[in-house]
XYZ file of C-alpha atoms in Angstrom:
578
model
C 0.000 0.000 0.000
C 2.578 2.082 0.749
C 4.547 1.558 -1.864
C 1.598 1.922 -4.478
C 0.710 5.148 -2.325
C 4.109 6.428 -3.141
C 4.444 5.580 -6.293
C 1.023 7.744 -6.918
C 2.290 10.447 -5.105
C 5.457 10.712 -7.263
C 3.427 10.438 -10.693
C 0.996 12.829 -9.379
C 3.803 15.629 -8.294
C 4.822 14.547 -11.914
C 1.779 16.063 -13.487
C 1.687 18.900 -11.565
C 5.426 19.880 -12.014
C 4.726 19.814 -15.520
C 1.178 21.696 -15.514
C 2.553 25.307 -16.401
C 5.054 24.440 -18.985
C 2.356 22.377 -20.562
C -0.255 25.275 -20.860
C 2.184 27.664 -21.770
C 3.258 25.388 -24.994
C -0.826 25.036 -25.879
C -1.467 28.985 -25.224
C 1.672 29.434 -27.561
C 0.318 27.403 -30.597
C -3.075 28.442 -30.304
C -1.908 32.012 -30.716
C 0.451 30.814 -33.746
C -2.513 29.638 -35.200
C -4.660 32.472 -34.406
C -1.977 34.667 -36.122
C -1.759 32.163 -39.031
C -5.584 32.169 -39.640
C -5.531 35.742 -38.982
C -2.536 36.224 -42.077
C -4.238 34.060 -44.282
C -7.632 35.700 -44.309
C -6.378 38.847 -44.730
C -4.628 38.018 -47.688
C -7.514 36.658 -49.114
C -9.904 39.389 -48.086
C -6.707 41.817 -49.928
C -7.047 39.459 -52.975
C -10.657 39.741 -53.667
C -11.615 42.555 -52.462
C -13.084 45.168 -55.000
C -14.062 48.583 -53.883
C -17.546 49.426 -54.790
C -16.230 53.465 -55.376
C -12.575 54.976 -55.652
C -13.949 57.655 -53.638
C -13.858 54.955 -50.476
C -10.513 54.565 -50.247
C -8.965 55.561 -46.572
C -6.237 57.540 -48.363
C -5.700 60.864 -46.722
C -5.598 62.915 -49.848
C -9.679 61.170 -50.471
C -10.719 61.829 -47.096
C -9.100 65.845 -47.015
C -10.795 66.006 -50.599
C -14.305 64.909 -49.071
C -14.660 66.143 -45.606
C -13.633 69.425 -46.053
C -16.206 70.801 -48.025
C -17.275 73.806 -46.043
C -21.085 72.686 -46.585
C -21.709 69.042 -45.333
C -24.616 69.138 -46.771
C -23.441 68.133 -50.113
C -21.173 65.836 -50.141
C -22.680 62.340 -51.515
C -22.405 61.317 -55.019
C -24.991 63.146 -55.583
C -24.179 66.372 -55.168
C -21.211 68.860 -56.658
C -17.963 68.063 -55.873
C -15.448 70.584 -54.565
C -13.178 72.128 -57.647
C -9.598 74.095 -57.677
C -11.830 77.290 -57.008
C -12.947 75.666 -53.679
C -9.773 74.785 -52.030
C -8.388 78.236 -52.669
C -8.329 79.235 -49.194
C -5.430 80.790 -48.428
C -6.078 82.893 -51.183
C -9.654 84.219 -49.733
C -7.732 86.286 -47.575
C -5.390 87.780 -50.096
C -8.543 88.529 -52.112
C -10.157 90.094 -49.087
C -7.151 92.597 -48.863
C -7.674 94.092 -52.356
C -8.169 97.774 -51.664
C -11.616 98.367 -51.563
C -13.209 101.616 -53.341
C -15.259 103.149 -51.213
C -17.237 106.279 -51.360
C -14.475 108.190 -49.741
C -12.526 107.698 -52.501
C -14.373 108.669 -55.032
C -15.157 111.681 -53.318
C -11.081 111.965 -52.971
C -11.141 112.274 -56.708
C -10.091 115.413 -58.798
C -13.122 117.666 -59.112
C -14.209 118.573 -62.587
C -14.541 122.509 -62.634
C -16.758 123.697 -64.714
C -17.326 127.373 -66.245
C -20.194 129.259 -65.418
C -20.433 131.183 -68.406
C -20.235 127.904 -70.282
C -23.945 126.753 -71.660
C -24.508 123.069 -72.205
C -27.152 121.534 -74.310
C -28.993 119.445 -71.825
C -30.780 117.353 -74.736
C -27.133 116.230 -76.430
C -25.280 113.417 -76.259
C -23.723 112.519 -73.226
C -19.766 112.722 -73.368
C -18.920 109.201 -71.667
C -15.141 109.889 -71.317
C -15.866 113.041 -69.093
C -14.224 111.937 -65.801
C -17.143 114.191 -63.907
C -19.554 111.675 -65.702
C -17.223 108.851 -64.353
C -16.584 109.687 -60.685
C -20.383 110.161 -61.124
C -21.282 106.823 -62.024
C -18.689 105.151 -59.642
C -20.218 106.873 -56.435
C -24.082 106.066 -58.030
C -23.295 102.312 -58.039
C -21.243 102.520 -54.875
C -24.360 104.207 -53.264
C -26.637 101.425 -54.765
C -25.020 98.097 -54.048
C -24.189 98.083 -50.618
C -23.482 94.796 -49.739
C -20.728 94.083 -52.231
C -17.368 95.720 -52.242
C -15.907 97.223 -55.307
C -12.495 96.280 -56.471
C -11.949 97.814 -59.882
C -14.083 100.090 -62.377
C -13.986 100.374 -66.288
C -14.125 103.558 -68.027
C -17.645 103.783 -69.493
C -18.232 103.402 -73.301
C -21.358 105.045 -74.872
C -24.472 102.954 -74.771
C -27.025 105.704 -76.743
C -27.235 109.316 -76.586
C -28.763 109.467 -72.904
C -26.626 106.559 -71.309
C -23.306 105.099 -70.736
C -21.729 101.535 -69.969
C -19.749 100.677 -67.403
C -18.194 97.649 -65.937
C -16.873 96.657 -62.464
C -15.094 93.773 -60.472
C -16.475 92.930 -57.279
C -17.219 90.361 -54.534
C -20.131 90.204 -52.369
C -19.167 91.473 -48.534
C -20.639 88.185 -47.157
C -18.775 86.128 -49.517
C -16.847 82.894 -48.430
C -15.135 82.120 -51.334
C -12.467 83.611 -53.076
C -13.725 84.201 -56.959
C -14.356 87.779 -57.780
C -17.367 89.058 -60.111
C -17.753 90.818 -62.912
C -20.640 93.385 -63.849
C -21.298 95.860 -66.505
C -24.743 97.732 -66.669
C -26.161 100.995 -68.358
C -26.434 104.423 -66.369
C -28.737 106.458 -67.805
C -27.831 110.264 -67.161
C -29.927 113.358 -67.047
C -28.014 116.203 -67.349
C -29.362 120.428 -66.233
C -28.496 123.421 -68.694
C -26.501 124.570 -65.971
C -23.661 121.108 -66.583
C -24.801 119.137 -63.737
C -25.170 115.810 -64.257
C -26.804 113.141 -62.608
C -27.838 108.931 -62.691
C -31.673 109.162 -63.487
C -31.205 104.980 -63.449
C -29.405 102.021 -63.117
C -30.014 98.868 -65.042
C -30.208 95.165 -64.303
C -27.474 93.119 -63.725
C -25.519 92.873 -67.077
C -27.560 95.394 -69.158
C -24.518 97.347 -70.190
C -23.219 94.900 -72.846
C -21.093 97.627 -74.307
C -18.481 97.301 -71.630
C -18.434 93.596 -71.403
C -15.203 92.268 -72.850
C -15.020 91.067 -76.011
C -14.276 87.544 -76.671
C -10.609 87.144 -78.083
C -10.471 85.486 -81.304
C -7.882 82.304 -81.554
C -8.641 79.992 -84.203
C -5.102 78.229 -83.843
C -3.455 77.816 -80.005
C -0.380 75.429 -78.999
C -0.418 73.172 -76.349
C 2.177 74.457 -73.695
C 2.887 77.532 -75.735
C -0.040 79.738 -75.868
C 0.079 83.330 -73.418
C -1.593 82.584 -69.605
C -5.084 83.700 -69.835
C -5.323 87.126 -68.441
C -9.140 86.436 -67.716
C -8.089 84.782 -64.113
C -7.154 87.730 -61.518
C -4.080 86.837 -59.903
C -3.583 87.566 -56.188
C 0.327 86.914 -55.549
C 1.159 83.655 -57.613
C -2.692 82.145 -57.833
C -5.377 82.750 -60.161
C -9.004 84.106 -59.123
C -11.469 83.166 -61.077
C -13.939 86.372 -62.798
C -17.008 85.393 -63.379
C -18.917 86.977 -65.871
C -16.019 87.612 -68.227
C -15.916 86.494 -71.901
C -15.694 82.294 -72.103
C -12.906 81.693 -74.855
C -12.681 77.752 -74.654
C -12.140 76.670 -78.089
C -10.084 73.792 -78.635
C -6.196 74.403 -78.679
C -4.591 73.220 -82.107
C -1.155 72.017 -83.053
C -0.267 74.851 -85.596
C 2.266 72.650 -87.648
C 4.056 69.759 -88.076
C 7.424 70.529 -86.625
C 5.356 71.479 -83.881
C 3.684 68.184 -83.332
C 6.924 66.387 -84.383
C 8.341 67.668 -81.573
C 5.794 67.032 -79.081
C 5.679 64.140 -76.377
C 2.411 62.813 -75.424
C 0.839 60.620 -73.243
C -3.300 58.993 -73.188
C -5.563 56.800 -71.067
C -7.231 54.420 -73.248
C -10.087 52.310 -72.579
C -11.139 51.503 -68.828
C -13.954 51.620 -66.788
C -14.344 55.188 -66.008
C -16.989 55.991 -67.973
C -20.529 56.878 -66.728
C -19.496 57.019 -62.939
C -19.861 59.590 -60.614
C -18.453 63.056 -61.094
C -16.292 62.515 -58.027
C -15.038 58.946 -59.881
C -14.160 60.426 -62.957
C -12.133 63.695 -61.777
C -10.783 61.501 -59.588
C -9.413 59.181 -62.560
C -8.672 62.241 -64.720
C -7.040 64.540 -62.535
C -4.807 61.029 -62.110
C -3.860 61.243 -65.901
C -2.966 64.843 -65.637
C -0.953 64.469 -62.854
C 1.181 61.826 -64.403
C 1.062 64.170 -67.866
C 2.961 66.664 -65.916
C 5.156 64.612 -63.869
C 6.240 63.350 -67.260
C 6.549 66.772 -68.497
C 3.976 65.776 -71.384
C 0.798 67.495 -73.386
C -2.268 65.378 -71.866
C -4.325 63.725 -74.969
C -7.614 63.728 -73.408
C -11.731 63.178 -74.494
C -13.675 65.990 -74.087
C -16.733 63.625 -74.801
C -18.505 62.850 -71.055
C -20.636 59.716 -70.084
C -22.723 61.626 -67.977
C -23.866 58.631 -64.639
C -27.854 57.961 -64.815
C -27.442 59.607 -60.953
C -27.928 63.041 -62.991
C -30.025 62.240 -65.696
C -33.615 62.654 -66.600
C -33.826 59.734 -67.923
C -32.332 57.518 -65.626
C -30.008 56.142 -67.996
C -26.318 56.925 -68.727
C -25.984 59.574 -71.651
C -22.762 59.921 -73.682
C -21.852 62.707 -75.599
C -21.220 65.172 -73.055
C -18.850 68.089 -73.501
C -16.422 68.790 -70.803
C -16.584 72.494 -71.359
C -20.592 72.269 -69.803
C -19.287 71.115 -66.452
C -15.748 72.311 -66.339
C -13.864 75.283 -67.228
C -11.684 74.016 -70.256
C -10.329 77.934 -70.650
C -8.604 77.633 -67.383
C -7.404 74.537 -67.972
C -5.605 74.681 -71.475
C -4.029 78.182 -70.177
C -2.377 76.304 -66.998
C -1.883 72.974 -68.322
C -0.438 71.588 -71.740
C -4.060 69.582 -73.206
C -5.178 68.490 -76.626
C -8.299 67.050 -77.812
C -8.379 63.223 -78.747
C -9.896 63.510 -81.983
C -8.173 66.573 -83.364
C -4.767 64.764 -81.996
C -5.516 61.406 -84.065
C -5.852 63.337 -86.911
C -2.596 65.262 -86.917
C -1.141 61.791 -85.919
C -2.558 60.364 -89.095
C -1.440 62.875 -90.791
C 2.164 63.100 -89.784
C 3.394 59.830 -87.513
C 4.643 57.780 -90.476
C 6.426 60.681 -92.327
C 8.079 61.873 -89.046
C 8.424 58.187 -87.810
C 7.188 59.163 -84.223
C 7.342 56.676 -82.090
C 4.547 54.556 -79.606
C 5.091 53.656 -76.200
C 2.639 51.234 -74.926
C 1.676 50.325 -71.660
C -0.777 47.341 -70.295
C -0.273 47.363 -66.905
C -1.551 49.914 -64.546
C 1.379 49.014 -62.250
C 3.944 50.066 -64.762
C 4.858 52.969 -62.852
C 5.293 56.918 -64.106
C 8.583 56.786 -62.532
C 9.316 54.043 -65.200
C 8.195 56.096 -67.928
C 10.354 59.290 -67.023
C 13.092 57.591 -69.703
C 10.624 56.478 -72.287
C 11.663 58.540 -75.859
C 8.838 58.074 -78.097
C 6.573 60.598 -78.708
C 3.481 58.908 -77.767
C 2.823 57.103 -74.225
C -0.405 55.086 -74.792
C -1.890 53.178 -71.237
C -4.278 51.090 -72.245
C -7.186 49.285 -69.632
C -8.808 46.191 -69.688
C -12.357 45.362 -69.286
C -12.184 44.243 -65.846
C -13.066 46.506 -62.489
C -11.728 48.048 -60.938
C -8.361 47.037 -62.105
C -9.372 48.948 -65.399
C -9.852 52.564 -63.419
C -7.224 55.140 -64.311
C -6.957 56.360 -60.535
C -5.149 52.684 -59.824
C -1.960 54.452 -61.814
C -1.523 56.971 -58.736
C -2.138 54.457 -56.076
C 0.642 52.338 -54.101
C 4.094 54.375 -54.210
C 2.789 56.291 -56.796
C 0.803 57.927 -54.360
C 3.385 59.917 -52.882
C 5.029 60.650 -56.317
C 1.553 62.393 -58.583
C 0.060 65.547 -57.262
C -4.032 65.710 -58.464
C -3.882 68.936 -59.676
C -7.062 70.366 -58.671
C -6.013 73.749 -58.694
C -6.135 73.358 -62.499
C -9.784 72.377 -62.728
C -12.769 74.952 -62.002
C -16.207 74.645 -62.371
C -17.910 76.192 -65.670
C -17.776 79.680 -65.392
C -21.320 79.960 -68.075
C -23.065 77.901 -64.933
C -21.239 80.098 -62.510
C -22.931 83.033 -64.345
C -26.290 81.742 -63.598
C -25.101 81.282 -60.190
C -24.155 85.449 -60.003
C -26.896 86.127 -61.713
C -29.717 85.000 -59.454
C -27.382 86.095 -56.555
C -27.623 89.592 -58.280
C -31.221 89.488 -58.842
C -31.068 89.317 -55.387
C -29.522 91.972 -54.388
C -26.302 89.535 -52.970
C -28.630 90.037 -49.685
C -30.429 86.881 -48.932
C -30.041 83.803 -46.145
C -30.095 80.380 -47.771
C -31.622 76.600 -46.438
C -30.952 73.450 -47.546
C -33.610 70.617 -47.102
C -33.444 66.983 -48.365
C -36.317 65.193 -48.305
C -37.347 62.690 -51.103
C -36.606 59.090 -50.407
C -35.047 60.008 -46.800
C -38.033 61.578 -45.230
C -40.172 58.374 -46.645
C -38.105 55.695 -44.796
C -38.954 56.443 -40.730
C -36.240 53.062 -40.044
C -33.633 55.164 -41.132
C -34.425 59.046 -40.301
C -36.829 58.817 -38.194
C -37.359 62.664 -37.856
C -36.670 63.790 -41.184
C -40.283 64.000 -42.127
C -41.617 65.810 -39.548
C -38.102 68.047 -38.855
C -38.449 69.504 -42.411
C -42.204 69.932 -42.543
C -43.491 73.720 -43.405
C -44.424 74.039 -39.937
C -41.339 72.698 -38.267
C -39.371 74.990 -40.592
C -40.867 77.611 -39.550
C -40.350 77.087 -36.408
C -36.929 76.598 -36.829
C -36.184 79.497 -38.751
C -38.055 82.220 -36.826
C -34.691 81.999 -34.514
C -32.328 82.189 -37.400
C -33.449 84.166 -40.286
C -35.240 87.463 -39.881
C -38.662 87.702 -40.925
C -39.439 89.736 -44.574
C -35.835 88.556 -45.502
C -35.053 86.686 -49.209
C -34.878 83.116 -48.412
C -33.288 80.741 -51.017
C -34.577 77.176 -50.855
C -32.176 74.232 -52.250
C -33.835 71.039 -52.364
C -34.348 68.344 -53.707
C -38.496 67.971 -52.934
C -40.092 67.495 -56.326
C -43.225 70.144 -55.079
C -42.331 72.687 -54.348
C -45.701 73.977 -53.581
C -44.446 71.673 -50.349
C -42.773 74.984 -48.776
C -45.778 77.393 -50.001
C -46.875 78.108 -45.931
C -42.934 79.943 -45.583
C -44.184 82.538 -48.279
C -45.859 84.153 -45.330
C -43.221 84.706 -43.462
C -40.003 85.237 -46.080
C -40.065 85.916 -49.690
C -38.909 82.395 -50.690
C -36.839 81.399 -53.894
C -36.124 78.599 -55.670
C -34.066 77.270 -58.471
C -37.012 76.782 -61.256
C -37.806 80.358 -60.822
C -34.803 81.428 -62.315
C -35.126 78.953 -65.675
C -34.969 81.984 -68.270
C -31.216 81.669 -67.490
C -31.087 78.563 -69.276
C -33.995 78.725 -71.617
C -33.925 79.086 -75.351
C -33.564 82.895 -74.990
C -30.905 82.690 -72.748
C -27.004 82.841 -73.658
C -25.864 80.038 -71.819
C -28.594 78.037 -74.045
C -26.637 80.063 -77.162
C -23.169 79.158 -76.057
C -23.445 75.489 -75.211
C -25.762 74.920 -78.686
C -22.503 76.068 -80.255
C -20.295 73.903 -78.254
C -22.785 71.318 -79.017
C -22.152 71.330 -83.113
C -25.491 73.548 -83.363
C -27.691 71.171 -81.145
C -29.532 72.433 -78.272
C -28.137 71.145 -74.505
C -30.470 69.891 -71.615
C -29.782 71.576 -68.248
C -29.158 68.221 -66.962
C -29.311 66.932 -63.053
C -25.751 67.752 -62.442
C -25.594 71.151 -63.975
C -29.062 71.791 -61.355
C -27.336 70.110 -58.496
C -24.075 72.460 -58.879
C -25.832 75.836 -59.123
C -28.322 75.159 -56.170
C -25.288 74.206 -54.435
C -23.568 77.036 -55.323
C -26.514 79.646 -54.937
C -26.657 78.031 -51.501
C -23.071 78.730 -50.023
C -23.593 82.447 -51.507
C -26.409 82.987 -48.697
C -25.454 85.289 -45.757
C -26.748 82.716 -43.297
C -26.664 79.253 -44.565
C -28.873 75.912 -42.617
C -28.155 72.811 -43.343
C -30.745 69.780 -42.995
C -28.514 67.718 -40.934
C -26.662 70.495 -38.822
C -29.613 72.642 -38.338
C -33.193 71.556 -39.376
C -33.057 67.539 -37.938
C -31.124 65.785 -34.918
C -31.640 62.519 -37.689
C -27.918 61.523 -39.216
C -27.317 61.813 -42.634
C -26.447 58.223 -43.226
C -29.151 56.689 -41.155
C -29.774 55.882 -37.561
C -26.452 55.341 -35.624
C -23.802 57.253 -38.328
C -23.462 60.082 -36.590
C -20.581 59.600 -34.571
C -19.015 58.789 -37.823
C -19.197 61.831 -39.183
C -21.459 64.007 -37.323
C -24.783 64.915 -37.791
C -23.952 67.446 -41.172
C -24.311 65.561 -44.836
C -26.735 64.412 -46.821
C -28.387 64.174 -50.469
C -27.578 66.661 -52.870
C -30.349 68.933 -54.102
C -31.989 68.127 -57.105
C -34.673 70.748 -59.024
């Protein structure tokens, strides 16, 4: 007994000896598995995954891009994305320095003496170069448009025998952003037999076409050689966009064959770009150009659009849209050495055998830009596949590219002809008017998701809310994207409400943006599609004194849904559609 008693007691002080070092060997291979399991489905979650958007990407440059926008409320697909104009910040205060004219200097100006003995004709002509007649019309409009500040005047030009043009840079006092204005209306004077002159009237916003620059005419322009466009005011080294100057955005042309000869290219051919978002295909492009200049090349790119069902009336993808309606193509062949694809194969038809110009091709979007610096031949062709989203043009600039291609976005503006419509309803109203946003449509019909949306934006809970925000009698402008607007009718008793439709003679038949984009169009006429809607409701928006967003100010709901808002707050949401 004793002995099988000891011999138990030895095997079990065996066990127990041995307990720890056991449980530390099992703890260490379960975690080598664990890390193992852990290494292999990552690398098959990196293999197949397949991002539904480019736009999705955690890079820093994506998220800066999107989250910055100083309105949250329009920031989805839907909605207008953010443009070189936008991010020109540190410019706004540079632009905000210009001197001012004020009435105290124009009142600083040389007095015109006049002879009393002298006897005018009070039923002539009126002399338009007489600086009396000038200081005259600077103070008038000074005087007038008080909430705008006045950077630089025009000398006036005759209009008729009782009136004179003039034109004038400006930017609204309340103004966030940093592009400057430009307006040119007719004075009409009245002038006593004793000389004295005075404004009897000032017209409406751009009624003084005399003084509106005339359009420059350049049939034939080089790629990297033509003059900077002198349209753009600079402040320091950047370029402010003018809106409501001239639009000269015909296509630049190689003016001969030594010219083209010596010429190095590079184009994107092919992919799965087309028909995406807005924010997908700058995205892609703005990739392209990047390399182009890295490269130090002229960028071959299609000015012809796929325009996303997202925007369309129809609900279906449209081709055939010109970059020029949606971008400013002026701006961008003046800062950045572009051609047009089909004018480009034709000179290349033309001219590649006899000058034996070479073609670089390139299948593989991880062929590097730092691989091409060396590459001779003329032409750099990348060419995509058919299969997503290995086929997108972005995937050039991603990986250590990344750090090596700047997006130029400086380089891209939005079109300045729907940036005119934006200025213009801002002038019919006086620059002086608060702004609201309010989505609505399929968000305020699903309760799961925003369950206060309906109710939040209702006339009644709108008016509630604004009584503490926006004076009463004051010019309210309503984006949104509720198809009846009849919806808001109650607020007409308390503000005199706008909305985009009531400003559609800016884009009618009659109207010169309807003229200018026919032409673009080879002598069709152009729908003012979704996008072009969304971007100047947007833009009329952010030009409001006071500005309420749906998901900052109107509704506690989040813009994504129930349970998103720590994500990123309570602002976003829908863009506006009319």
């Amino acid at each position: 007994m004793l002995g099988r008693s000891g011999s138990l007691t030895r095997s079990g002080s065996f066990r127990a000896e041995n307990l720890g070092a056991d449980a530390i060997t099992a703890i260490g291979n379960l975690c080598f598995a664990l890390f193992v399991l852990g290494v292999l489905i990552f690398t098959v979650i990196a293999a197949t995954y397949e991002p539904e958007d480019p736009l999705f990407r955690p890079t820093t440059k994506i998220t800066n891009f999107l989250t910055s926008a100083s309105n949250a409320t329009f920031t989805t697909d839907t909605s207008v994305l953010r443009t070189g104009e936008d991010f020109l910040n540190s410019t706004t205060s540079a632009v905000a320095a210009l001197p001012v004219i004020e009435i105290k200097d124009v009142a600083a100006l040389p007095s015109i003496v006049t002879n009393p003995e002298e006897t005018c004709d009070s039923n002539g002509p009126i002399d338009c170069t007489d600086p009396e007649v000038f200081h005259l019309m600077m103070r008038a409009a000074i005087e007038k448009f008080q909430d705008i500040h006045f950077y630089r005047f025009g000398k006036p030009i005759r209009g008729d025998e009782r009136s004179c043009d003039m034109a004038w840079r400006f930017r609204p006092k309340e103004g966030k952003t940093a592009s400057l204005y430009k307006d040119y209306r007719r004075f009409t004077i009245g002038r006593s037999s004793g000389c004295n002159y005075t404004v009897v009237d000032i017209g409406e916003y751009h009624s003084g076409g005399n003084a509106r620059k005339k359009k420059r005419n350049r049939n034939k322009e080089k790629p990297g050689f033509e003059p900077k466009n002198t349209t753009p005011m600079a402040v320091g080294s950047v370029a402010i966009p003018v809106v409501g100057e001239a639009v000269n955005d015909s296509l630049p042309v190689v003016e001969s064959e030594s010219s083209f000869r010596d010429g190095k290219y590079l184009i994107y051919m092919g992919g799965g770009d087309r028909c995406k978002s807005m924010n997908h295909y700058l995205w892609s492009f703005l990739c392209a150009l990047g390399e182009a200049q890295y490269l130090n090349r002229t960028l071959v790119m299609d000015l012809s659009i796929c325009l996303s069902s997202m925007y369309t009336s129809t609900n279906q993808d449209e081709e055939g849209k010109d970059f020029r309606f949606y971008f400013d193509f002026e701006h961008l062949k003046t800062s950045a050495s572009v051609l047009d694809q089909k004018q480009f194969w034709v000179d290349w038809g033309k001219w590649q055998k006899r000058d034996k110009l070479g073609l670089h091709l390139v299948e593989d979007f991880r062929v590097t830009p730092m691989k091409l610096r060396d590459v001779k031949d003329s032409l750099i062709m990348r060419k995509f596949g058919t299969v997503e989203p290995d086929n997108f043009w972005y995937r050039v600039c991603e990986g250590e590219t990344e750090s090596v291609i700047q997006r130029p976005w400086n380089l891209i503006w939005k079109s300045r002809r729907l940036m005119e419509i934006v200025s213009t309803i801002a002038s019919r109203l006086n620059w002086d008017f608060d702004s609201v946003h309010v989505v609505r449509g399929e968000k305020a019909r699903n309760p799961r998701l925003w369950p206060n949306l309906a109710a939040d934006t209702s006339p009644d809970s709108l008016l509630s809310t604004l009584r503490d925000k926006v004076d009463e009698g004051r010019n309210l402008y309503v984006a949104t994207n509720e198809a009846d607007v009849a919806f808001f009718d109650p607020l007409k008793d308390k503000y005199s409400v706008h909305f985009l439709r009531d400003y559609g003679d800016l884009w009618d038949e009659s109207s010169e943006w309807h003229t200018e984009t026919k032409a673009l169009n080879n002598g069709n006429p152009v729908e003012f599609d979704g996008y072009m809607r969304v971007e100047v409701d947007t833009e009329v928006f952010l030009r409001g004194k006071k500005q309420l967003e749906t998901f900052n100010d109107l509704t506690s709901d989040c813009k994504d849904g129930v349970g998103t808002c720590g994500g990123g707050g309570g602002g976003g949401g829908g863009g506006a559609s009319s």
